[in-house]
Amino acid sequence: MGNNESGEEELWHRSLLGQGDAFGILYDRHRDRVFRHAYRLCGNHHDAEDIMAASFLELWRRREQVRVVEGSILPWLLVTTTNMARNRVRAALRYQRLLNSLPRSQEANDPAADPYRKYQNQLDQGLTTALNTLTAEDLHLVSLIVFEERTVAAAAAVLNLTPAAAKSRMHRARQRLRAALDGDTSTKPPTAPTPVLEGERP
């Protein structure tokens, strides 16, 4: 009980048997990385916390479908987090369009009051916008390989790709990110967003 040194497969097996302490250890082990990943994708702390919580909820809700890759549930969690973040971004865009359509009585507070905060927000939003130019599968690859430093082979295994296909997709995803960060969004726009359910591959 409560052995923090247990292997992850053993912890996951114990979680499936209903041992809450094992699930708690897995949560403690991965929550920070899941949060950072969610933050990269959504660009703000509040949404990242919600996405992280939803990802762990999804981990439990879909526990029968979770695959342990290279002895860890983290890849599955990261894919789920990516899907959650994409769904949230789409919902936020719909909400923003609704807000923009409403009549305004007064302008918001001056955003230049804190220049550092404004600059940081622009950077965060720029990265989030660039990541959102990727297809769901490419975003999964970038997340696993670039942000979580997984090998191409491990990321390919998670996404059911060959290593060669994963490498080729990564090359194209890097080009797209570079173009988006340089402000060139006209370069081969991605196909329409792929609707995905949390915990499932597109």
Short mmCIF file of C-alpha atoms in Angstrom, two decimals:
data_model
loop_
_atom_site.label_atom_id
_atom_site.label_comp_id
_atom_site.label_asym_id
_atom_site.label_seq_id
_atom_site.Cartn_x
_atom_site.Cartn_y
_atom_site.Cartn_z
CA MET A 1 0.00 0.00 0.00
CA GLY A 2 1.28 3.40 -0.94
CA ASN A 3 4.61 2.24 -2.35
CA ASN A 4 5.74 5.20 -4.43
CA GLU A 5 8.47 3.11 -6.06
CA SER A 6 6.02 0.67 -7.63
CA GLY A 7 6.21 0.20 -11.38
CA GLU A 8 3.58 2.05 -13.32
CA GLU A 9 2.03 -1.04 -14.86
CA GLU A 10 1.62 -2.50 -11.39
CA LEU A 11 0.09 0.75 -10.14
CA TRP A 12 -2.31 0.85 -13.05
CA HIS A 13 -3.27 -2.81 -12.47
CA ARG A 14 -3.93 -2.04 -8.81
CA SER A 15 -5.98 1.00 -9.83
CA LEU A 16 -8.14 -1.20 -12.02
CA LEU A 17 -8.75 -3.41 -8.98
CA GLY A 18 -10.15 -0.37 -7.20
CA GLN A 19 -7.16 0.57 -5.06
CA GLY A 20 -7.50 4.33 -4.83
CA ASP A 21 -4.04 4.85 -3.38
CA ALA A 22 -2.46 3.42 -6.53
CA PHE A 23 -4.48 5.80 -8.70
CA GLY A 24 -3.46 8.63 -6.39
CA ILE A 25 0.21 7.82 -6.90
CA LEU A 26 -0.27 7.88 -10.66
CA TYR A 27 -2.03 11.22 -10.36
CA ASP A 28 0.78 12.68 -8.26
CA ARG A 29 3.35 11.30 -10.67
CA HIS A 30 1.86 12.82 -13.85
CA ARG A 31 -0.28 15.81 -12.87
CA ASP A 32 2.45 18.41 -13.38
CA ARG A 33 3.35 17.16 -16.86
CA VAL A 34 -0.28 16.93 -17.86
CA PHE A 35 -0.84 20.47 -16.58
CA ARG A 36 2.15 21.84 -18.50
CA HIS A 37 0.99 20.10 -21.65
CA ALA A 38 -2.54 21.50 -21.24
CA TYR A 39 -1.11 24.96 -20.60
CA ARG A 40 0.92 24.85 -23.80
CA LEU A 41 -2.19 24.00 -25.75
CA CYS A 42 -4.64 26.45 -24.22
CA GLY A 43 -2.42 29.33 -23.06
CA ASN A 44 -3.92 30.04 -19.63
CA HIS A 45 -3.75 28.56 -16.15
CA HIS A 46 -7.44 28.35 -15.43
CA ASP A 47 -8.27 26.36 -18.56
CA ALA A 48 -5.16 24.20 -18.11
CA GLU A 49 -6.31 23.19 -14.64
CA ASP A 50 -9.74 22.28 -15.96
CA ILE A 51 -8.27 20.30 -18.84
CA MET A 52 -5.92 18.46 -16.49
CA ALA A 53 -8.77 17.50 -14.18
CA ALA A 54 -10.91 16.40 -17.11
CA SER A 55 -8.06 14.30 -18.50
CA PHE A 56 -7.65 12.36 -15.27
CA LEU A 57 -11.40 11.94 -15.05
CA GLU A 58 -11.33 10.59 -18.58
CA LEU A 59 -8.47 8.28 -17.61
CA TRP A 60 -10.71 6.68 -15.04
CA ARG A 61 -13.89 6.81 -17.08
CA ARG A 62 -12.25 5.07 -20.03
CA ARG A 63 -9.97 2.85 -17.97
CA GLU A 64 -10.87 -0.28 -19.95
CA GLN A 65 -9.43 1.29 -23.14
CA VAL A 66 -6.23 2.73 -21.64
CA ARG A 67 -3.04 1.38 -23.18
CA VAL A 68 0.18 1.32 -21.21
CA VAL A 69 3.04 2.29 -23.57
CA GLU A 70 6.63 1.57 -22.60
CA GLY A 71 5.47 0.91 -19.05
CA SER A 72 3.64 4.22 -18.63
CA ILE A 73 0.12 5.61 -18.89
CA LEU A 74 1.53 9.09 -19.61
CA PRO A 75 1.34 8.80 -23.43
CA TRP A 76 -2.36 7.91 -23.21
CA LEU A 77 -2.91 10.79 -20.83
CA LEU A 78 -1.13 13.24 -23.15
CA VAL A 79 -3.18 12.17 -26.16
CA THR A 80 -6.34 12.58 -24.12
CA THR A 81 -5.18 15.97 -22.87
CA THR A 82 -4.57 17.09 -26.44
CA ASN A 83 -8.08 16.06 -27.43
CA MET A 84 -9.55 17.80 -24.40
CA ALA A 85 -7.65 20.99 -25.17
CA ARG A 86 -8.74 20.99 -28.82
CA ASN A 87 -12.34 20.53 -27.81
CA ARG A 88 -12.03 23.37 -25.33
CA VAL A 89 -10.42 25.69 -27.88
CA ARG A 90 -13.26 25.02 -30.32
CA ALA A 91 -15.81 25.70 -27.58
CA ALA A 92 -14.00 28.91 -26.61
CA LEU A 93 -14.01 30.10 -30.22
CA ARG A 94 -17.74 29.52 -30.45
CA TYR A 95 -18.22 31.40 -27.19
CA GLN A 96 -16.00 34.27 -28.36
CA ARG A 97 -17.95 34.56 -31.61
CA LEU A 98 -21.12 34.81 -29.56
CA LEU A 99 -19.61 37.51 -27.34
CA ASN A 100 -18.37 39.44 -30.36
CA SER A 101 -21.84 39.42 -31.83
CA LEU A 102 -23.32 41.11 -28.76
CA PRO A 103 -23.56 44.91 -28.59
CA ARG A 104 -20.95 46.57 -26.35
CA SER A 105 -21.67 49.36 -23.94
CA GLN A 106 -18.11 49.95 -22.74
CA GLU A 107 -14.57 49.02 -23.71
CA ALA A 108 -12.67 46.61 -21.46
CA ASN A 109 -9.91 47.78 -19.13
CA ASP A 110 -6.67 49.02 -20.64
CA PRO A 111 -4.60 45.90 -21.47
CA ALA A 112 -1.39 47.99 -21.48
CA ALA A 113 -1.56 48.45 -17.71
CA ASP A 114 0.87 45.52 -17.27
CA PRO A 115 3.15 45.39 -20.33
CA TYR A 116 4.97 42.25 -19.21
CA ARG A 117 1.69 40.41 -18.70
CA LYS A 118 0.46 41.61 -22.06
CA TYR A 119 3.65 40.41 -23.77
CA GLN A 120 3.48 37.04 -22.03
CA ASN A 121 -0.16 36.64 -23.02
CA GLN A 122 0.73 37.43 -26.63
CA LEU A 123 3.46 34.78 -26.59
CA ASP A 124 1.15 32.21 -25.04
CA GLN A 125 -1.61 32.97 -27.50
CA GLY A 126 0.83 32.92 -30.41
CA LEU A 127 2.02 29.44 -29.50
CA THR A 128 -1.53 28.25 -28.91
CA THR A 129 -2.59 29.63 -32.28
CA ALA A 130 0.36 27.97 -34.00
CA LEU A 131 -0.41 24.62 -32.36
CA ASN A 132 -4.02 24.91 -33.46
CA THR A 133 -2.93 25.00 -37.10
CA LEU A 134 -1.94 21.33 -36.78
CA THR A 135 -4.19 18.40 -37.45
CA ALA A 136 -5.13 16.35 -34.42
CA GLU A 137 -2.67 13.59 -35.25
CA ASP A 138 0.18 16.01 -35.90
CA LEU A 139 -0.58 17.78 -32.64
CA HIS A 140 -0.37 14.46 -30.81
CA LEU A 141 3.01 13.81 -32.41
CA VAL A 142 4.40 17.23 -31.55
CA SER A 143 3.11 16.91 -28.01
CA LEU A 144 4.68 13.54 -27.42
CA ILE A 145 7.99 14.13 -29.20
CA VAL A 146 8.75 17.82 -28.66
CA PHE A 147 7.11 18.64 -25.36
CA GLU A 148 7.33 15.29 -23.61
CA GLU A 149 10.58 14.16 -25.21
CA ARG A 150 9.27 10.75 -26.23
CA THR A 151 11.09 8.95 -29.00
CA VAL A 152 9.62 8.93 -32.48
CA ALA A 153 9.17 5.16 -32.13
CA ALA A 154 7.25 5.52 -28.86
CA ALA A 155 5.02 8.26 -30.23
CA ALA A 156 4.40 6.19 -33.35
CA ALA A 157 3.39 3.22 -31.19
CA VAL A 158 0.90 5.35 -29.26
CA LEU A 159 -0.67 6.66 -32.46
CA ASN A 160 -0.53 3.40 -34.45
CA LEU A 161 1.88 4.81 -37.03
CA THR A 162 5.06 3.43 -38.49
CA PRO A 163 8.19 5.24 -37.29
CA ALA A 164 8.81 6.43 -40.85
CA ALA A 165 5.32 7.88 -41.12
CA ALA A 166 5.70 9.56 -37.74
CA LYS A 167 9.03 11.08 -38.78
CA SER A 168 7.54 12.39 -42.01
CA ARG A 169 4.54 13.88 -40.18
CA MET A 170 6.83 15.53 -37.66
CA HIS A 171 8.80 17.18 -40.45
CA ARG A 172 5.63 18.64 -41.98
CA ALA A 173 4.30 19.67 -38.55
CA ARG A 174 7.52 21.57 -37.81
CA GLN A 175 7.24 23.42 -41.10
CA ARG A 176 3.64 24.34 -40.37
CA LEU A 177 4.50 25.56 -36.86
CA ARG A 178 7.38 27.64 -38.16
CA ALA A 179 5.13 29.25 -40.78
CA ALA A 180 2.40 29.93 -38.21
CA LEU A 181 4.85 31.47 -35.74
CA ASP A 182 6.21 33.66 -38.55
CA GLY A 183 2.67 34.79 -39.26
CA ASP A 184 2.25 32.89 -42.50
CA THR A 185 -1.00 30.98 -42.07
CA SER A 186 -1.48 30.59 -45.80
CA THR A 187 0.89 27.65 -46.07
CA LYS A 188 -1.16 24.59 -46.81
CA PRO A 189 -3.90 24.98 -44.22
CA PRO A 190 -4.74 21.77 -42.39
CA THR A 191 -7.70 19.74 -43.32
CA ALA A 192 -10.90 20.34 -41.42
CA PRO A 193 -10.62 19.58 -37.70
CA THR A 194 -11.15 15.94 -36.98
CA PRO A 195 -13.88 15.40 -34.42
CA VAL A 196 -12.52 13.17 -31.71
CA LEU A 197 -13.78 11.93 -28.42
CA GLU A 198 -11.62 12.12 -25.39
CA GLY A 199 -9.36 9.11 -25.05
CA GLU A 200 -9.89 8.04 -28.64
CA ARG A 201 -7.67 8.45 -31.59
CA PRO A 202 -9.02 10.45 -34.48
#
